[in-house]
């Protein structure tokens, strides 16, 4: 995807590919997408979870990598983030996450969390071969309601159409009505609900709605 721009309330929204050196700001945006879930996955402590996210972001071939991630900038400030891949790449990244985690977290800590990772295995279930999956979409609080998220979604849709994919898919937490309204306005429709009693007991996880937008 080439660099793209459109106008927001404050200035031009520039979409560019993420780089490893964006790790610090990207980690903050990633944590915005699902902080309780990510802290459950890595550390209960927010600062250590941010550190792990940043280190994983700077690496290749994992669920949180800068690869296939795009940033929105407004007036040279990072305003938002989106990461999306196709099914083949999503599976490859999911397989690579454990080997990358070993490099940034103690092995015993990881082993103690294996059941938690198993509970999350359903997250990428039923992604169609002809679909682009949106892993993360986040807007900085300072730039919300300025069209940043809509512009990032439009960029994803353009990429998917360019390579002949027929569908966009994403998961939105069941309680997140604002995000769900955004996706519905962009043409996404709920296809099914995924939940986990183990995650519900662990931190009150309310499950996610799988939402899909057909492109043809």
Short mmCIF file of C-alpha atoms in Angstrom, two decimals:
data_model
loop_
_atom_site.label_atom_id
_atom_site.label_comp_id
_atom_site.label_asym_id
_atom_site.label_seq_id
_atom_site.Cartn_x
_atom_site.Cartn_y
_atom_site.Cartn_z
CA UNK A 1 0.00 0.00 0.00
CA UNK A 2 1.43 3.37 -0.95
CA UNK A 3 1.28 6.45 1.26
CA UNK A 4 -2.17 8.03 1.10
CA UNK A 5 -3.74 11.16 2.48
CA UNK A 6 -7.13 12.75 3.12
CA UNK A 7 -8.38 15.63 5.25
CA UNK A 8 -9.43 15.51 8.93
CA UNK A 9 -10.69 18.27 11.15
CA UNK A 10 -7.13 19.29 12.03
CA UNK A 11 -5.13 18.45 8.92
CA UNK A 12 -4.32 15.86 6.33
CA UNK A 13 -4.55 12.22 7.39
CA UNK A 14 -1.50 10.45 5.98
CA UNK A 15 -1.50 6.64 5.88
CA UNK A 16 1.91 5.02 5.89
CA UNK A 17 3.39 1.61 6.56
CA UNK A 18 4.62 1.08 10.10
CA UNK A 19 8.31 0.64 10.90
CA UNK A 20 10.09 -1.07 13.82
CA UNK A 21 11.01 2.33 15.25
CA UNK A 22 7.31 3.07 15.74
CA UNK A 23 7.21 0.45 18.51
CA UNK A 24 6.58 2.74 21.49
CA UNK A 25 3.59 4.61 20.08
CA UNK A 26 2.28 1.45 18.39
CA UNK A 27 2.34 -0.46 21.69
CA UNK A 28 0.12 2.21 23.27
CA UNK A 29 -2.35 1.94 20.39
CA UNK A 30 -2.33 -1.86 20.45
CA UNK A 31 -3.10 -1.82 24.16
CA UNK A 32 -6.06 0.48 23.51
CA UNK A 33 -7.70 -2.21 21.38
CA UNK A 34 -8.14 -4.74 24.19
CA UNK A 35 -6.22 -3.84 27.34
CA UNK A 36 -7.80 -6.38 29.75
CA UNK A 37 -7.28 -9.21 27.26
CA UNK A 38 -3.66 -8.28 26.48
CA UNK A 39 -2.77 -7.87 30.13
CA UNK A 40 -4.30 -11.28 30.78
CA UNK A 41 -2.21 -12.70 27.95
CA UNK A 42 1.15 -11.15 28.89
CA UNK A 43 1.33 -9.47 32.31
CA UNK A 44 -1.17 -8.04 34.74
CA UNK A 45 1.07 -5.00 34.98
CA UNK A 46 0.38 -2.37 32.31
CA UNK A 47 3.95 -1.12 31.89
CA UNK A 48 5.36 -4.63 31.37
CA UNK A 49 2.58 -5.45 28.91
CA UNK A 50 3.46 -2.30 26.96
CA UNK A 51 7.12 -3.30 26.92
CA UNK A 52 6.30 -6.77 25.54
CA UNK A 53 3.97 -5.33 22.91
CA UNK A 54 6.64 -2.88 21.82
CA UNK A 55 9.30 -5.56 21.54
CA UNK A 56 6.98 -7.90 19.62
CA UNK A 57 5.97 -5.04 17.33
CA UNK A 58 9.60 -4.45 16.34
CA UNK A 59 10.02 -8.14 15.38
CA UNK A 60 8.85 -9.88 12.25
CA UNK A 61 6.34 -12.73 11.91
CA UNK A 62 4.08 -12.49 14.90
CA UNK A 63 0.57 -11.31 15.70
CA UNK A 64 1.75 -7.86 16.89
CA UNK A 65 4.43 -7.10 14.28
CA UNK A 66 4.91 -3.91 12.33
CA UNK A 67 4.53 -6.00 9.19
CA UNK A 68 1.13 -5.51 7.56
CA UNK A 69 0.53 -2.63 9.99
CA UNK A 70 -0.29 0.90 8.85
CA UNK A 71 -0.30 4.14 10.79
CA UNK A 72 -2.41 7.25 10.30
CA UNK A 73 -0.61 10.52 10.91
CA UNK A 74 -2.12 13.98 11.38
CA UNK A 75 0.25 16.95 11.52
CA UNK A 76 3.18 14.50 11.87
CA UNK A 77 1.62 12.87 14.93
CA UNK A 78 0.54 9.23 14.96
CA UNK A 79 -3.25 9.28 15.17
CA UNK A 80 -4.21 5.65 14.61
CA UNK A 81 -3.17 2.15 13.67
CA UNK A 82 -4.57 -0.74 11.67
CA UNK A 83 -3.18 -4.22 11.06
CA UNK A 84 -4.70 -6.61 8.55
CA UNK A 85 -3.63 -9.75 6.71
CA UNK A 86 -5.07 -12.59 4.70
CA UNK A 87 -5.78 -16.03 6.17
CA UNK A 88 -2.44 -17.59 5.17
CA UNK A 89 -0.41 -14.77 6.72
CA UNK A 90 -2.60 -14.70 9.85
CA UNK A 91 -1.95 -18.38 10.45
CA UNK A 92 1.80 -17.98 9.89
CA UNK A 93 1.95 -15.07 12.34
CA UNK A 94 -0.05 -17.03 14.90
CA UNK A 95 2.41 -19.92 14.65
CA UNK A 96 5.36 -17.57 15.10
CA UNK A 97 4.12 -15.79 18.20
CA UNK A 98 5.42 -18.32 20.77
CA UNK A 99 9.00 -18.30 19.46
CA UNK A 100 8.98 -14.50 19.56
CA UNK A 101 7.50 -14.40 23.05
CA UNK A 102 10.36 -16.56 24.33
CA UNK A 103 12.69 -13.73 23.35
CA UNK A 104 10.85 -11.10 25.41
CA UNK A 105 9.37 -13.02 28.36
CA UNK A 106 10.77 -15.60 30.80
CA UNK A 107 10.09 -19.15 29.64
CA UNK A 108 8.53 -20.18 32.95
CA UNK A 109 6.18 -17.21 32.74
CA UNK A 110 5.11 -18.29 29.25
CA UNK A 111 4.62 -21.91 30.27
CA UNK A 112 2.41 -20.80 33.13
CA UNK A 113 0.20 -19.03 30.64
CA UNK A 114 -0.19 -21.81 28.09
CA UNK A 115 -3.84 -22.44 29.09
CA UNK A 116 -4.56 -18.76 28.48
CA UNK A 117 -3.15 -18.94 24.96
CA UNK A 118 -5.24 -22.04 24.29
CA UNK A 119 -8.36 -20.15 25.38
CA UNK A 120 -7.61 -17.58 22.69
CA UNK A 121 -7.08 -20.10 19.89
CA UNK A 122 -10.59 -19.52 18.60
CA UNK A 123 -9.81 -15.89 17.76
CA UNK A 124 -8.87 -16.61 14.14
CA UNK A 125 -11.40 -19.36 13.56
CA UNK A 126 -13.42 -19.36 10.37
CA UNK A 127 -11.53 -16.66 8.47
CA UNK A 128 -12.43 -17.25 4.84
CA UNK A 129 -9.73 -17.91 2.26
CA UNK A 130 -11.02 -14.90 0.31
CA UNK A 131 -11.05 -12.56 3.33
CA UNK A 132 -8.76 -9.94 4.80
CA UNK A 133 -8.77 -10.13 8.59
CA UNK A 134 -8.40 -6.90 10.57
CA UNK A 135 -6.40 -7.81 13.66
CA UNK A 136 -6.25 -4.37 15.28
CA UNK A 137 -7.77 -0.94 14.74
CA UNK A 138 -7.13 1.87 17.19
CA UNK A 139 -7.37 5.66 17.23
CA UNK A 140 -5.48 7.86 19.65
CA UNK A 141 -7.94 9.52 22.07
CA UNK A 142 -6.72 12.94 20.94
CA UNK A 143 -7.75 12.25 17.32
CA UNK A 144 -11.07 10.50 17.79
CA UNK A 145 -14.17 11.60 15.82
CA UNK A 146 -11.99 13.08 13.09
CA UNK A 147 -12.39 10.31 10.52
CA UNK A 148 -9.13 8.52 11.29
CA UNK A 149 -10.67 5.09 11.88
CA UNK A 150 -12.85 5.41 8.79
CA UNK A 151 -9.81 6.32 6.71
CA UNK A 152 -7.84 3.34 8.01
CA UNK A 153 -10.75 1.02 7.22
CA UNK A 154 -11.01 2.47 3.73
CA UNK A 155 -7.30 1.85 3.18
CA UNK A 156 -7.73 -1.77 4.25
CA UNK A 157 -10.66 -2.19 1.91
CA UNK A 158 -8.69 -0.71 -0.98
CA UNK A 159 -5.82 -3.12 -0.37
CA UNK A 160 -8.20 -6.10 -0.20
CA UNK A 161 -9.84 -5.15 -3.47
CA UNK A 162 -6.46 -4.64 -5.16
CA UNK A 163 -5.44 -8.23 -4.50
CA UNK A 164 -8.84 -9.71 -5.30
CA UNK A 165 -10.16 -10.53 -1.82
CA UNK A 166 -13.93 -10.62 -1.47
CA UNK A 167 -14.47 -9.95 2.22
CA UNK A 168 -13.25 -8.03 5.26
CA UNK A 169 -13.58 -9.66 8.67
CA UNK A 170 -12.92 -8.43 12.20
CA UNK A 171 -13.88 -9.13 15.80
CA UNK A 172 -15.34 -6.47 18.09
CA UNK A 173 -15.87 -6.92 21.81
CA UNK A 174 -19.55 -7.45 22.58
CA UNK A 175 -19.75 -4.53 25.02
CA UNK A 176 -18.06 -2.04 22.66
CA UNK A 177 -21.13 -0.40 21.17
CA UNK A 178 -19.21 2.60 19.78
CA UNK A 179 -16.86 0.40 17.75
CA UNK A 180 -19.71 -1.76 16.58
CA UNK A 181 -21.61 1.33 15.37
CA UNK A 182 -18.50 2.46 13.47
CA UNK A 183 -18.19 -0.88 11.71
CA UNK A 184 -21.87 -1.04 10.89
CA UNK A 185 -21.68 2.45 9.36
CA UNK A 186 -18.76 1.21 7.25
CA UNK A 187 -20.85 -1.68 5.92
CA UNK A 188 -19.92 -4.52 8.29
CA UNK A 189 -22.58 -6.93 9.49
CA UNK A 190 -22.48 -9.39 12.40
CA UNK A 191 -22.00 -13.00 11.31
CA UNK A 192 -21.65 -14.77 14.67
CA UNK A 193 -20.67 -14.37 18.31
CA UNK A 194 -17.62 -15.96 19.95
CA UNK A 195 -17.27 -16.25 23.69
CA UNK A 196 -15.26 -18.09 26.31
CA UNK A 197 -16.45 -19.03 29.79
CA UNK A 198 -12.81 -19.26 30.94
CA UNK A 199 -12.10 -15.68 29.86
CA UNK A 200 -15.40 -14.54 31.34
CA UNK A 201 -14.35 -15.94 34.71
CA UNK A 202 -10.81 -14.57 34.40
CA UNK A 203 -11.60 -10.91 33.81
CA UNK A 204 -15.20 -10.47 32.76
CA UNK A 205 -14.58 -10.88 29.04
CA UNK A 206 -17.92 -10.42 27.29
CA UNK A 207 -17.02 -12.20 24.06
CA UNK A 208 -16.70 -10.80 20.55
CA UNK A 209 -18.91 -10.36 17.55
CA UNK A 210 -17.40 -11.48 14.26
CA UNK A 211 -18.33 -8.81 11.72
CA UNK A 212 -17.99 -9.17 7.96
CA UNK A 213 -18.16 -6.85 4.98
CA UNK A 214 -18.60 -8.33 1.53
CA UNK A 215 -16.65 -6.52 -1.18
CA UNK A 216 -18.37 -8.14 -4.18
#
